Amino acid sequence: SLSTGVGGDDGRQADPVAAGSEPGEPDRRAGTRRLAPGDRPGATVDQAKDACLNLLAVRARSRAELAKRLGEKGFRLEVTEAALDRLTEVGLIDDTAFAEQWVHERHTYSGKGKRALQRELRDKGVAPDAAEIALGAVTDDAERARATDLVRRKLATLSRDLDRDKAVRRLVGMLARRGYD
C-alpha cells in the first residue's frame, strides 16, 4: 500500500499526514498510515520545509520540536537538518523568540509560574540559555501579582463554609501545580 500520493505536475509527493497526528495513527484525510522514521528515502528538502511550514502555521514551535516531527514523518536526518537550517536562516525558526513568546503567553494567559515555564521550555527542546533569557522577563513582582490574582479568583469559587486550613491547602496546591514557589 502506498503511504504517499503524487502531488502536482512538478512530480513531488504530497504528505498526507495531518500536522497533529501521531506515528502509526491513520491519516484522517486519506485513510493511510503514518510513515516510520527513515521511510522517505527520496524526500526532498523542499518537502521537509513544506512540512515545517504546515506545523508552524498551527503554532510557533522550537527547532527541536520541528526536528522531532520531521523524524516522525520519515525524513532523513540530513534532509531535516538542511530544511531547519534554511528556515533558521530566513528567521522562521528562532528558539529565543519562541521562548520569549511562550513565556509571555503562558504566564499572562495560563497563569504559569517560572518553574512550570522552565519545565515546559525544557520539554520543548529550548536551550537553557535561551530559556533563561525568556524567563528573565518574568520579574518576582510580576509573578507575585499573577499568583495573587489566581488566589483571588480561586477564593471566589471556594465554598464560604470551607475550613480555613482546607482552603489554604487547596490554594497552595493550585499555585504549586502552576509552578509557583
Short mmCIF file of C-alpha atoms in Angstrom, two decimals:
data_model
loop_
_atom_site.label_atom_id
_atom_site.label_comp_id
_atom_site.label_asym_id
_atom_site.label_seq_id
_atom_site.Cartn_x
_atom_site.Cartn_y
_atom_site.Cartn_z
CA SER A 1 0.00 0.00 0.00
CA LEU A 2 1.21 3.47 -0.79
CA SER A 3 1.53 5.90 2.09
CA THR A 4 2.05 9.00 0.00
CA GLY A 5 0.22 10.31 -3.00
CA VAL A 6 1.63 12.07 -6.01
CA GLY A 7 1.43 15.84 -5.77
CA GLY A 8 1.03 18.30 -8.61
CA ASP A 9 2.66 18.42 -12.03
CA ASP A 10 6.11 19.00 -10.54
CA GLY A 11 6.32 15.30 -9.55
CA ARG A 12 6.76 15.96 -5.83
CA GLN A 13 4.99 13.67 -3.43
CA ALA A 14 2.39 15.22 -1.18
CA ASP A 15 2.49 14.48 2.53
CA PRO A 16 -0.90 13.06 3.53
CA VAL A 17 -0.08 13.30 7.24
CA ALA A 18 -2.06 15.83 9.22
CA ALA A 19 0.06 18.26 11.27
CA GLY A 20 -1.30 16.98 14.58
CA SER A 21 -1.31 13.20 14.01
CA GLU A 22 0.90 10.72 15.81
CA PRO A 23 3.10 7.95 14.33
CA GLY A 24 1.09 4.85 13.47
CA GLU A 25 -2.13 6.84 13.57
CA PRO A 26 -4.30 6.62 10.48
CA ASP A 27 -4.45 9.82 8.47
CA ARG A 28 -7.95 11.22 8.79
CA ARG A 29 -7.90 12.69 5.29
CA ALA A 30 -6.54 9.87 3.16
CA GLY A 31 -7.07 6.78 5.33
CA THR A 32 -3.37 5.86 5.15
CA ARG A 33 -0.93 5.05 7.92
CA ARG A 34 1.97 7.25 9.03
CA LEU A 35 5.43 6.55 7.72
CA ALA A 36 8.06 5.13 10.04
CA PRO A 37 11.21 7.23 10.58
CA GLY A 38 13.58 6.96 7.61
CA ASP A 39 10.86 5.60 5.28
CA ARG A 40 11.19 8.59 2.94
CA PRO A 41 14.48 7.97 1.18
CA GLY A 42 13.54 10.22 -1.75
CA ALA A 43 12.10 13.08 0.28
CA THR A 44 13.47 16.49 -0.59
CA VAL A 45 14.45 19.47 1.50
CA ASP A 46 11.55 21.38 -0.06
CA GLN A 47 9.11 18.75 1.18
CA ALA A 48 10.61 18.95 4.66
CA LYS A 49 10.35 22.76 4.59
CA ASP A 50 6.71 22.50 3.49
CA ALA A 51 6.01 20.11 6.38
CA CYS A 52 7.64 22.58 8.79
CA LEU A 53 5.62 25.47 7.40
CA ASN A 54 2.41 23.46 7.89
CA LEU A 55 3.39 22.84 11.52
CA LEU A 56 4.36 26.48 12.07
CA ALA A 57 1.02 27.60 10.61
CA VAL A 58 -0.71 25.91 13.57
CA ARG A 59 1.53 27.47 16.27
CA ALA A 60 5.09 28.58 16.91
CA ARG A 61 7.48 25.69 17.55
CA SER A 62 11.06 25.21 18.64
CA ARG A 63 13.71 23.77 16.35
CA ALA A 64 13.79 20.57 18.43
CA GLU A 65 10.01 20.13 18.10
CA LEU A 66 10.22 20.51 14.33
CA ALA A 67 13.15 18.09 14.08
CA LYS A 68 11.23 15.52 16.10
CA ARG A 69 8.12 15.87 13.95
CA LEU A 70 10.09 15.58 10.70
CA GLY A 71 11.76 12.45 12.05
CA GLU A 72 8.34 11.02 12.88
CA LYS A 73 7.23 11.76 9.33
CA GLY A 74 10.13 9.70 7.98
CA PHE A 75 12.50 12.43 6.77
CA ARG A 76 16.20 11.51 6.82
CA LEU A 77 18.40 13.40 9.29
CA GLU A 78 20.41 15.27 6.62
CA VAL A 79 17.22 16.43 4.88
CA THR A 80 15.74 17.52 8.22
CA GLU A 81 18.87 19.48 9.19
CA ALA A 82 19.08 21.18 5.79
CA ALA A 83 15.43 22.26 5.94
CA LEU A 84 15.72 23.50 9.52
CA ASP A 85 18.95 25.37 8.74
CA ARG A 86 17.29 27.16 5.83
CA LEU A 87 14.22 28.10 7.89
CA THR A 88 16.52 29.38 10.63
CA GLU A 89 18.46 31.48 8.09
CA VAL A 90 15.29 33.23 6.94
CA GLY A 91 14.11 33.78 10.52
CA LEU A 92 11.16 31.39 10.63
CA ILE A 93 12.80 29.34 13.39
CA ASP A 94 14.22 31.27 16.33
CA ASP A 95 14.29 29.45 19.66
CA THR A 96 15.00 32.60 21.67
CA ALA A 97 12.00 34.43 20.19
CA PHE A 98 9.90 31.26 20.59
CA ALA A 99 10.86 31.02 24.27
CA GLU A 100 10.06 34.68 24.89
CA GLN A 101 6.66 34.35 23.23
CA TRP A 102 5.91 31.08 25.07
CA VAL A 103 6.82 32.56 28.46
CA HIS A 104 4.78 35.72 27.89
CA GLU A 105 1.65 33.88 26.74
CA ARG A 106 1.76 31.06 29.28
CA HIS A 107 2.48 33.41 32.19
CA THR A 108 -0.06 36.04 31.16
CA TYR A 109 -2.93 33.87 29.94
CA SER A 110 -2.42 30.49 31.65
CA GLY A 111 -1.04 31.81 34.92
CA LYS A 112 2.07 29.62 34.89
CA GLY A 113 4.95 30.30 37.29
CA LYS A 114 8.64 30.30 36.44
CA ARG A 115 9.24 26.69 37.46
CA ALA A 116 6.44 25.38 35.24
CA LEU A 117 7.57 27.57 32.35
CA GLN A 118 11.15 26.38 32.70
CA ARG A 119 9.98 22.75 32.61
CA GLU A 120 7.79 23.40 29.54
CA LEU A 121 10.65 25.06 27.66
CA ARG A 122 12.98 22.17 28.53
CA ASP A 123 10.34 19.72 27.25
CA LYS A 124 10.13 21.73 24.01
CA GLY A 125 13.89 21.41 23.48
CA VAL A 126 14.77 25.06 24.05
CA ALA A 127 18.39 25.60 25.04
CA PRO A 128 18.90 26.52 28.72
CA ASP A 129 20.47 29.90 27.86
CA ALA A 130 17.51 30.89 25.65
CA ALA A 131 15.09 29.72 28.34
CA GLU A 132 16.93 31.74 30.99
CA ILE A 133 16.72 34.90 28.85
CA ALA A 134 12.98 34.40 28.31
CA LEU A 135 12.30 33.63 31.98
CA GLY A 136 14.17 36.80 32.94
CA ALA A 137 11.22 38.78 31.57
CA VAL A 138 9.04 37.48 34.41
CA THR A 139 10.01 39.55 37.42
CA ASP A 140 9.38 38.49 41.01
CA ASP A 141 6.83 41.29 41.31
CA ALA A 142 5.00 40.14 38.16
CA GLU A 143 4.99 36.56 39.38
CA ARG A 144 3.69 37.61 42.81
CA ALA A 145 0.97 39.76 41.21
CA ARG A 146 -0.13 36.89 38.95
CA ALA A 147 -0.21 34.45 41.89
CA THR A 148 -2.26 36.94 43.91
CA ASP A 149 -4.73 37.26 41.04
CA LEU A 150 -5.01 33.47 40.75
CA VAL A 151 -5.65 33.14 44.51
CA ARG A 152 -8.27 35.91 44.38
CA ARG A 153 -10.09 34.15 41.53
CA LYS A 154 -9.93 30.77 43.25
CA LEU A 155 -11.21 32.22 46.51
CA ALA A 156 -14.32 33.44 44.71
CA THR A 157 -15.18 29.85 43.75
CA LEU A 158 -14.47 28.20 47.11
CA SER A 159 -17.36 27.46 49.43
CA ARG A 160 -17.77 30.02 52.23
CA ASP A 161 -18.22 27.30 54.86
CA LEU A 162 -14.96 25.55 53.89
CA ASP A 163 -12.50 25.07 56.74
CA ARG A 164 -9.71 27.68 56.62
CA ASP A 165 -6.89 25.09 56.66
CA LYS A 166 -8.53 23.13 53.86
CA ALA A 167 -8.92 26.31 51.79
CA VAL A 168 -5.27 27.21 52.32
CA ARG A 169 -4.18 23.69 51.26
CA ARG A 170 -6.26 23.95 48.10
CA LEU A 171 -4.84 27.37 47.25
CA VAL A 172 -1.25 26.29 47.89
CA GLY A 173 -1.79 23.14 45.83
CA MET A 174 -3.23 25.16 42.95
CA LEU A 175 -0.22 27.50 42.98
CA ALA A 176 2.25 24.60 43.22
CA ARG A 177 0.68 22.85 40.21
CA ARG A 178 1.07 26.05 38.22
CA GLY A 179 4.75 26.30 39.08
CA TYR A 180 4.83 28.91 41.85
CA ASP A 181 7.18 28.67 44.83
#
